[in-house]
Amino acid sequence: QFQPISMMCLVVLAGSIALARGHGSMIMPPARNSIDAETPAFDHGKHPPTGTIEPYSCECTNGSDVECNSGQSCFWFSQGCSVGCKTCDGNASRIPNWDHCPADSIKIGDPSRLLKKYWTANQLAEEGSVQDVFKWCPWRAPGKAPVYDPCGMAGGTAVESFNAAAYTSTIHAKQGDLGSHVLKPRPSGTVWHRGSTARTRWQQTADHGGGYQYRLCRANENLTEACFQKTPLSFATPATHTLRFADPSKDMVINATVVTEGGGLGWMVYPIPPSFAGCDYVAQPPNHCNYTCPGCGPPKYAADAACPCSCPAHYPGTPEDVGAVPSIFPDPSHGASKHAYAIEDTLVVPADIPPGDYILGFRWDCEQTTQIWQSCSDITIS
């Protein structure tokens, strides 16, 4: 049950909680989701703020390319998606230990559950305990949480909400649109060859930990989550990431971790330790959230249902810091801004896959929130 506002939480809100949003998207090959980069407001690498409640942008770097033409691609996602649920509910409030579907959720001990060695945050918590605040989030059973659409929903919800769940309407899409329904084929000129390897890149504007997977669906089939799940792609071995900066002299190769045991086999662990370290709570009337954002005050009071706070201020027994433990998961980027580089991976193109046109799907299952980021790109396999 949610508790009334406390003075401790007011103090925390006034000073110490730094919010992060886990927005991200595939940028190589170019995604259908970045189509707004072809509109005047977002062309030539422009990233004006999206949303009116808590404006945010997809500012990014695509290696040494002069422009990172991602448009609003980092605003295509699903939220309120817990492991085992039949549907997402649209509510991504960071309420610790919140099971969005108790009757259907994948319980601790199920073989589809991720082993603790692959956790990206809160690693000192005992699995299944009250300290294990992310136990129902998508990364804890990779691929087992539902999504609204395999190519994402514009803004992540039908109606704009706090925590940067927003989308600026363009001629291509509006808030709540489903990617597979409104995003038209966008030939990228990308050709992959069977039996070879291929490079991909994705950008993150912030982090929520977890991990991701690339997968394929034939372009002449219905774009469904089931279609994409039939053809997951393997990462080349030995697995590494290359962080691509605007200045190539700063590029760095870092170690990669692919899940090889337990649930989520073949998924890639998100390589950058998540920094977000708090929770949300619901402000009870007549109180309002003391967080500052354009839509946080009257008349919307948009943060009231997801008011940022220190976890133990409202949830006894939860940890003060639920971010990554530095001694377990150090930052391989040495503190570089997440806007300053793209994450490049190398995938194996199956030798036995039929040639033709495909949709490459990117799915990032977060660990610190019930959110899943998705992108879709058009490619040809020869």
Tab-separated table of C-alpha atoms in Angstrom:
chain	number	residue	atom	x	y	z
A	1	GLN	CA	0.000	0.000	0.000
A	2	PHE	CA	1.231	3.488	-0.793
A	3	GLN	CA	2.059	5.714	2.141
A	4	PRO	CA	1.485	9.451	2.589
A	5	ILE	CA	4.226	11.918	1.749
A	6	SER	CA	7.017	12.183	4.298
A	7	MET	CA	9.404	15.002	5.194
A	8	MET	CA	12.316	12.672	4.466
A	9	CYS	CA	11.102	12.284	0.910
A	10	LEU	CA	10.684	16.035	0.515
A	11	VAL	CA	14.283	16.543	1.547
A	12	VAL	CA	15.491	13.868	-0.876
A	13	LEU	CA	13.487	15.355	-3.727
A	14	ALA	CA	14.930	18.769	-3.029
A	15	GLY	CA	18.472	17.603	-3.416
A	16	SER	CA	19.740	14.141	-4.106
A	17	ILE	CA	17.715	12.114	-6.588
A	18	ALA	CA	18.915	12.411	-10.176
A	19	LEU	CA	16.416	10.945	-12.581
A	20	ALA	CA	17.425	8.842	-15.561
A	21	ARG	CA	15.213	7.614	-18.347
A	22	GLY	CA	16.176	4.462	-20.189
A	23	HIS	CA	15.380	5.748	-23.666
A	24	GLY	CA	17.370	4.203	-26.523
A	25	SER	CA	17.084	2.960	-30.107
A	26	MET	CA	18.845	1.197	-32.956
A	27	ILE	CA	20.653	3.663	-35.242
A	28	MET	CA	22.524	1.302	-37.605
A	29	PRO	CA	20.901	0.122	-39.792
A	30	PRO	CA	18.625	3.203	-39.817
A	31	ALA	CA	15.350	2.379	-38.125
A	32	ARG	CA	11.793	2.934	-39.294
A	33	ASN	CA	11.353	4.538	-35.886
A	34	SER	CA	13.682	7.398	-36.836
A	35	ILE	CA	11.473	8.499	-39.752
A	36	ASP	CA	10.881	11.888	-38.102
A	37	ALA	CA	14.489	12.721	-38.998
A	38	GLU	CA	13.037	13.376	-42.463
A	39	THR	CA	10.862	16.211	-41.121
A	40	PRO	CA	12.140	19.803	-40.793
A	41	ALA	CA	11.912	19.791	-36.981
A	42	PHE	CA	14.170	16.755	-36.603
A	43	ASP	CA	16.334	16.694	-39.751
A	44	HIS	CA	20.112	17.040	-39.938
A	45	GLY	CA	20.663	15.630	-36.466
A	46	LYS	CA	18.309	18.007	-34.683
A	47	HIS	CA	16.713	16.732	-31.461
A	48	PRO	CA	14.285	19.309	-30.070
A	49	PRO	CA	12.644	18.371	-26.768
A	50	THR	CA	9.772	15.905	-26.986
A	51	GLY	CA	6.832	16.204	-24.582
A	52	THR	CA	5.241	18.910	-22.472
A	53	ILE	CA	5.225	17.289	-19.028
A	54	GLU	CA	8.925	16.484	-18.756
A	55	PRO	CA	10.586	17.452	-22.066
A	56	TYR	CA	13.350	15.123	-23.198
A	57	SER	CA	15.209	14.359	-26.441
A	58	CYS	CA	16.954	11.597	-28.381
A	59	GLU	CA	20.236	13.491	-28.632
A	60	CYS	CA	22.841	10.985	-29.745
A	61	THR	CA	26.143	10.288	-31.488
A	62	ASN	CA	26.454	7.820	-34.353
A	63	GLY	CA	30.187	7.367	-34.253
A	64	SER	CA	32.077	9.681	-36.604
A	65	ASP	CA	28.980	10.371	-38.721
A	66	VAL	CA	28.456	14.124	-38.775
A	67	GLU	CA	24.783	13.722	-37.880
A	68	CYS	CA	22.923	11.256	-35.683
A	69	ASN	CA	19.591	11.244	-37.486
A	70	SER	CA	17.519	9.365	-34.929
A	71	GLY	CA	14.487	11.659	-34.898
A	72	GLN	CA	12.232	10.500	-32.071
A	73	SER	CA	13.273	6.852	-32.292
A	74	CYS	CA	14.086	6.643	-28.573
A	75	PHE	CA	10.408	7.331	-27.797
A	76	TRP	CA	9.145	4.032	-29.246
A	77	PHE	CA	8.711	1.614	-26.354
A	78	SER	CA	6.343	-0.341	-24.108
A	79	GLN	CA	5.898	0.252	-20.389
A	80	GLY	CA	4.160	-1.273	-17.409
A	81	CYS	CA	5.359	-4.661	-18.685
A	82	SER	CA	6.116	-7.281	-16.011
A	83	VAL	CA	7.517	-10.768	-16.587
A	84	GLY	CA	4.783	-13.256	-17.379
A	85	CYS	CA	1.984	-10.724	-17.791
A	86	LYS	CA	-0.384	-11.103	-20.742
A	87	THR	CA	-0.329	-7.385	-21.531
A	88	CYS	CA	1.431	-4.186	-20.486
A	89	ASP	CA	-0.609	-1.778	-18.378
A	90	GLY	CA	1.138	1.462	-19.337
A	91	ASN	CA	2.189	2.346	-15.780
A	92	ALA	CA	5.964	2.484	-15.401
A	93	SER	CA	6.045	4.069	-11.945
A	94	ARG	CA	9.151	2.794	-10.179
A	95	ILE	CA	7.251	1.227	-7.290
A	96	PRO	CA	9.619	-1.342	-5.758
A	97	ASN	CA	8.531	-4.996	-5.738
A	98	TRP	CA	5.458	-4.192	-7.837
A	99	ASP	CA	4.123	-7.333	-9.501
A	100	HIS	CA	1.822	-6.049	-12.258
A	101	CYS	CA	0.039	-9.411	-12.675
A	102	PRO	CA	0.289	-11.629	-9.552
A	103	ALA	CA	-1.769	-14.431	-11.100
A	104	ASP	CA	0.477	-14.775	-14.150
A	105	SER	CA	3.905	-13.464	-13.169
A	106	ILE	CA	6.976	-15.664	-13.507
A	107	LYS	CA	7.931	-16.546	-9.958
A	108	ILE	CA	11.354	-16.803	-8.368
A	109	GLY	CA	12.895	-20.191	-9.171
A	110	ASP	CA	11.278	-20.580	-12.582
A	111	PRO	CA	13.847	-21.813	-15.148
A	112	SER	CA	13.113	-18.843	-17.427
A	113	ARG	CA	14.388	-16.506	-14.702
A	114	LEU	CA	17.722	-14.733	-15.189
A	115	LEU	CA	20.580	-15.931	-13.007
A	116	LYS	CA	21.824	-13.374	-10.496
A	117	LYS	CA	25.275	-13.301	-12.104
A	118	TYR	CA	23.703	-11.336	-14.966
A	119	TRP	CA	21.997	-8.673	-12.847
A	120	THR	CA	23.036	-5.138	-13.788
A	121	ALA	CA	21.792	-3.335	-10.655
A	122	ASN	CA	21.177	-3.841	-6.936
A	123	GLN	CA	23.482	-6.860	-6.964
A	124	LEU	CA	23.827	-7.077	-3.180
A	125	ALA	CA	20.130	-7.816	-2.631
A	126	GLU	CA	18.996	-11.332	-1.754
A	127	GLU	CA	16.977	-12.665	-4.667
A	128	GLY	CA	13.260	-12.650	-3.966
A	129	SER	CA	13.576	-10.546	-0.795
A	130	VAL	CA	12.061	-7.111	-0.183
A	131	GLN	CA	15.507	-5.692	-1.018
A	132	ASP	CA	15.260	-7.257	-4.485
A	133	VAL	CA	13.132	-4.369	-5.748
A	134	PHE	CA	13.409	-5.188	-9.477
A	135	LYS	CA	12.298	-8.802	-9.294
A	136	TRP	CA	9.314	-8.299	-11.664
A	137	CYS	CA	11.049	-6.105	-14.250
A	138	PRO	CA	11.559	-7.373	-17.835
A	139	TRP	CA	15.264	-8.219	-17.603
A	140	ARG	CA	14.650	-10.714	-14.808
A	141	ALA	CA	13.158	-13.109	-17.403
A	142	PRO	CA	14.447	-11.802	-20.760
A	143	GLY	CA	11.874	-11.866	-23.536
A	144	LYS	CA	9.096	-13.038	-21.198
A	145	ALA	CA	7.445	-9.674	-20.538
A	146	PRO	CA	4.768	-8.564	-23.024
A	147	VAL	CA	5.085	-5.582	-25.358
A	148	TYR	CA	2.515	-3.346	-26.981
A	149	ASP	CA	4.106	-3.860	-30.372
A	150	PRO	CA	7.393	-5.379	-31.581
A	151	CYS	CA	8.351	-2.030	-33.138
A	152	GLY	CA	7.225	-0.090	-30.066
A	153	MET	CA	4.458	2.358	-29.237
A	154	ALA	CA	4.967	6.074	-29.868
A	155	GLY	CA	5.465	7.587	-26.419
A	156	GLY	CA	5.162	4.235	-24.626
A	157	THR	CA	1.582	4.979	-23.538
A	158	ALA	CA	-1.664	6.114	-25.127
A	159	VAL	CA	-1.522	9.416	-23.234
A	160	GLU	CA	1.580	11.431	-22.323
A	161	SER	CA	2.741	10.805	-18.778
A	162	PHE	CA	5.559	11.628	-16.348
A	163	ASN	CA	9.013	10.060	-16.784
A	164	ALA	CA	9.276	11.192	-20.421
A	165	ALA	CA	6.565	8.958	-21.862
A	166	ALA	CA	5.788	11.336	-24.710
A	167	TYR	CA	5.760	11.810	-28.471
A	168	THR	CA	5.579	14.950	-30.587
A	169	SER	CA	2.990	14.428	-33.334
A	170	THR	CA	4.348	14.537	-36.887
A	171	ILE	CA	2.997	13.514	-40.278
A	172	HIS	CA	4.316	10.027	-39.507
A	173	ALA	CA	3.047	9.221	-36.003
A	174	LYS	CA	1.376	10.486	-32.851
A	175	GLN	CA	1.268	9.477	-29.184
A	176	GLY	CA	-0.008	5.919	-28.779
A	177	ASP	CA	0.517	4.753	-32.364
A	178	LEU	CA	1.871	1.228	-32.841
A	179	GLY	CA	5.070	0.928	-34.824
A	180	SER	CA	4.115	-2.097	-36.909
A	181	HIS	CA	0.891	-0.318	-37.942
A	182	VAL	CA	2.058	3.196	-38.833
A	183	LEU	CA	5.772	2.975	-39.665
A	184	LYS	CA	6.137	2.291	-43.369
A	185	PRO	CA	8.950	0.288	-44.965
A	186	ARG	CA	12.091	2.423	-45.044
A	187	PRO	CA	14.713	0.734	-47.238
A	188	SER	CA	18.129	1.349	-45.717
A	189	GLY	CA	20.244	-0.161	-48.483
A	190	THR	CA	21.693	-2.528	-45.897
A	191	VAL	CA	22.609	-5.930	-47.319
A	192	TRP	CA	23.820	-8.761	-45.113
A	193	HIS	CA	25.320	-11.981	-46.456
A	194	ARG	CA	24.415	-15.424	-45.175
A	195	GLY	CA	27.140	-17.058	-43.140
A	196	SER	CA	28.944	-13.774	-42.480
A	197	THR	CA	28.899	-11.217	-39.682
A	198	ALA	CA	27.192	-7.827	-39.619
A	199	ARG	CA	27.563	-4.734	-37.452
A	200	THR	CA	24.777	-2.885	-35.673
A	201	ARG	CA	24.685	0.197	-33.467
A	202	TRP	CA	22.277	1.523	-30.909
A	203	GLN	CA	22.154	4.692	-28.879
A	204	GLN	CA	21.111	5.283	-25.310
A	205	THR	CA	20.142	8.627	-23.916
A	206	ALA	CA	20.174	7.243	-20.382
A	207	ASP	CA	20.113	3.883	-18.669
A	208	HIS	CA	18.001	1.445	-16.736
A	209	GLY	CA	20.248	-1.596	-17.019
A	210	GLY	CA	19.035	-4.964	-18.287
A	211	GLY	CA	19.945	-6.418	-21.650
A	212	TYR	CA	18.966	-6.736	-25.279
A	213	GLN	CA	18.554	-8.926	-28.314
A	214	TYR	CA	18.462	-8.519	-32.085
A	215	ARG	CA	16.073	-10.691	-34.082
A	216	LEU	CA	14.559	-11.065	-37.568
A	217	CYS	CA	11.104	-11.303	-39.122
A	218	ARG	CA	10.447	-11.790	-42.848
A	219	ALA	CA	9.268	-8.540	-44.391
A	220	ASN	CA	6.292	-10.290	-46.003
A	221	GLU	CA	5.019	-11.641	-42.682
A	222	ASN	CA	2.925	-9.906	-40.051
A	223	LEU	CA	5.231	-8.035	-37.702
A	224	THR	CA	4.405	-9.686	-34.388
A	225	GLU	CA	6.463	-10.399	-31.310
A	226	ALA	CA	6.038	-14.117	-32.047
A	227	CYS	CA	7.513	-13.656	-35.539
A	228	PHE	CA	10.595	-11.917	-34.178
A	229	GLN	CA	11.072	-14.446	-31.395
A	230	LYS	CA	11.341	-17.246	-33.965
A	231	THR	CA	14.651	-15.913	-35.309
A	232	PRO	CA	16.915	-14.438	-32.629
A	233	LEU	CA	20.400	-13.541	-33.808
A	234	SER	CA	23.601	-14.658	-32.115
A	235	PHE	CA	26.439	-12.306	-31.223
A	236	ALA	CA	29.801	-13.015	-32.805
A	237	THR	CA	32.448	-14.575	-30.580
A	238	PRO	CA	34.477	-13.544	-28.786
A	239	ALA	CA	31.787	-11.050	-27.858
A	240	THR	CA	32.837	-7.425	-27.500
A	241	HIS	CA	31.269	-3.995	-27.893
A	242	THR	CA	32.861	-1.008	-29.579
A	243	LEU	CA	31.927	2.383	-28.197
A	244	ARG	CA	31.903	4.716	-31.205
A	245	PHE	CA	32.562	8.382	-30.447
A	246	ALA	CA	32.394	11.385	-32.789
A	247	ASP	CA	36.189	11.481	-32.499
A	248	PRO	CA	37.373	8.021	-33.663
A	249	SER	CA	40.526	8.344	-31.570
A	250	LYS	CA	38.309	7.962	-28.508
A	251	ASP	CA	36.686	4.721	-29.693
A	252	MET	CA	37.123	1.843	-27.292
A	253	VAL	CA	36.537	-1.890	-27.372
A	254	ILE	CA	35.007	-3.205	-24.160
A	255	ASN	CA	34.132	-6.651	-22.920
A	256	ALA	CA	30.659	-8.017	-23.583
A	257	THR	CA	28.654	-10.542	-21.586
A	258	VAL	CA	26.218	-12.874	-23.321
A	259	VAL	CA	23.840	-14.932	-21.191
A	260	THR	CA	24.965	-18.567	-21.417
A	261	GLU	CA	23.168	-20.068	-18.410
A	262	GLY	CA	19.638	-19.947	-17.009
A	263	GLY	CA	16.891	-17.838	-18.546
A	264	GLY	CA	17.564	-15.454	-21.418
A	265	LEU	CA	20.083	-17.610	-23.269
A	266	GLY	CA	21.790	-15.634	-26.019
A	267	TRP	CA	20.740	-12.202	-24.749
A	268	MET	CA	23.371	-9.505	-24.346
A	269	VAL	CA	23.874	-7.868	-20.952
A	270	TYR	CA	23.623	-4.081	-21.093
A	271	PRO	CA	27.294	-3.010	-20.856
A	272	ILE	CA	27.045	0.269	-18.926
A	273	PRO	CA	26.245	0.234	-15.174
A	274	PRO	CA	22.907	1.993	-14.540
A	275	SER	CA	23.135	5.053	-12.352
A	276	PHE	CA	19.521	5.535	-11.316
A	277	ALA	CA	19.312	4.847	-7.598
A	278	GLY	CA	15.805	5.666	-6.354
A	279	CYS	CA	12.150	4.669	-6.378
A	280	ASP	CA	8.761	6.312	-6.993
A	281	TYR	CA	5.732	6.568	-4.746
A	282	VAL	CA	2.155	7.789	-5.174
A	283	ALA	CA	1.439	11.120	-3.477
A	284	GLN	CA	-1.794	10.886	-1.502
A	285	PRO	CA	-4.274	13.813	-1.628
A	286	PRO	CA	-4.187	16.548	-0.569
A	287	ASN	CA	-0.399	16.280	-0.936
A	288	HIS	CA	1.394	16.703	-4.261
A	289	CYS	CA	4.809	15.590	-5.465
A	290	ASN	CA	7.485	18.175	-4.774
A	291	TYR	CA	9.458	17.306	-7.915
A	292	THR	CA	10.006	20.105	-10.440
A	293	CYS	CA	9.083	19.726	-14.103
A	294	PRO	CA	6.895	21.724	-16.533
A	295	GLY	CA	3.935	19.406	-15.966
A	296	CYS	CA	4.514	18.621	-12.294
A	297	GLY	CA	2.535	21.585	-10.947
A	298	PRO	CA	-1.076	22.628	-11.435
A	299	PRO	CA	-3.248	21.725	-13.176
A	300	LYS	CA	-1.674	18.388	-14.200
A	301	TYR	CA	0.392	17.412	-11.144
A	302	ALA	CA	1.759	14.764	-13.489
A	303	ALA	CA	4.396	13.439	-11.065
A	304	ASP	CA	1.901	12.644	-8.307
A	305	ALA	CA	1.496	9.044	-9.446
A	306	ALA	CA	5.248	8.479	-9.789
A	307	CYS	CA	6.957	10.838	-7.383
A	308	PRO	CA	10.758	10.288	-7.282
A	309	CYS	CA	12.042	9.409	-3.834
A	310	SER	CA	14.628	7.564	-1.816
A	311	CYS	CA	13.416	3.950	-1.668
A	312	PRO	CA	13.483	3.411	2.132
A	313	ALA	CA	11.700	6.741	2.714
A	314	HIS	CA	8.455	5.032	1.713
A	315	TYR	CA	9.312	1.343	1.516
A	316	PRO	CA	10.906	-0.006	4.731
A	317	GLY	CA	13.572	-2.627	4.189
A	318	THR	CA	14.474	-1.523	0.671
A	319	PRO	CA	18.035	-0.356	-0.132
A	320	GLU	CA	18.993	3.303	-0.217
A	321	ASP	CA	20.947	2.802	-3.446
A	322	VAL	CA	19.519	0.435	-6.044
A	323	GLY	CA	21.993	1.295	-8.796
A	324	ALA	CA	24.866	-0.877	-9.958
A	325	VAL	CA	27.488	-1.874	-7.405
A	326	PRO	CA	30.771	-0.390	-8.736
A	327	SER	CA	32.964	-3.188	-7.402
A	328	ILE	CA	30.814	-5.740	-9.246
A	329	PHE	CA	29.968	-3.709	-12.347
A	330	PRO	CA	32.512	-0.926	-13.013
A	331	ASP	CA	31.912	1.596	-15.790
A	332	PRO	CA	33.936	0.583	-18.875
A	333	SER	CA	33.274	3.981	-20.507
A	334	HIS	CA	35.107	5.753	-17.671
A	335	GLY	CA	32.193	8.103	-17.078
A	336	ALA	CA	31.648	9.255	-20.662
A	337	SER	CA	28.296	10.894	-21.353
A	338	LYS	CA	25.791	8.402	-22.727
A	339	HIS	CA	24.977	10.908	-25.480
A	340	ALA	CA	28.619	10.885	-26.605
A	341	TYR	CA	28.861	7.420	-28.143
A	342	ALA	CA	26.989	4.624	-29.854
A	343	ILE	CA	27.255	0.969	-28.827
A	344	GLU	CA	28.348	-1.202	-31.750
A	345	ASP	CA	27.829	-4.963	-31.810
A	346	THR	CA	28.716	-7.712	-34.285
A	347	LEU	CA	26.048	-10.280	-35.143
A	348	VAL	CA	26.196	-13.640	-36.889
A	349	VAL	CA	24.040	-13.859	-40.027
A	350	PRO	CA	22.690	-17.441	-40.142
A	351	ALA	CA	24.110	-19.466	-43.023
A	352	ASP	CA	20.851	-21.363	-43.542
A	353	ILE	CA	18.434	-18.434	-43.527
A	354	PRO	CA	16.460	-17.955	-46.768
A	355	PRO	CA	17.561	-14.890	-48.741
A	356	GLY	CA	15.177	-11.969	-49.033
A	357	ASP	CA	13.921	-8.863	-47.305
A	358	TYR	CA	13.721	-8.827	-43.508
A	359	ILE	CA	12.899	-6.570	-40.613
A	360	LEU	CA	15.671	-6.413	-38.023
A	361	GLY	CA	14.195	-5.932	-34.570
A	362	PHE	CA	15.963	-4.545	-31.512
A	363	ARG	CA	14.497	-5.221	-28.059
A	364	TRP	CA	15.986	-3.824	-24.848
A	365	ASP	CA	14.478	-5.263	-21.645
A	366	CYS	CA	15.154	-2.921	-18.720
A	367	GLU	CA	15.992	-4.088	-15.224
A	368	GLN	CA	15.276	-0.963	-13.185
A	369	THR	CA	11.869	-0.234	-14.729
A	370	THR	CA	9.027	-2.172	-16.340
A	371	GLN	CA	9.963	-0.697	-19.725
A	372	ILE	CA	11.069	-2.239	-23.018
A	373	TRP	CA	12.604	-0.247	-25.883
A	374	GLN	CA	12.089	-1.437	-29.457
A	375	SER	CA	13.242	-0.503	-32.957
A	376	CYS	CA	12.713	-2.001	-36.420
A	377	SER	CA	14.955	-1.636	-39.498
A	378	ASP	CA	14.609	-2.840	-43.104
A	379	ILE	CA	17.461	-5.005	-44.393
A	380	THR	CA	18.117	-7.482	-47.198
A	381	ILE	CA	19.869	-10.830	-46.731
A	382	SER	CA	21.603	-12.324	-49.771
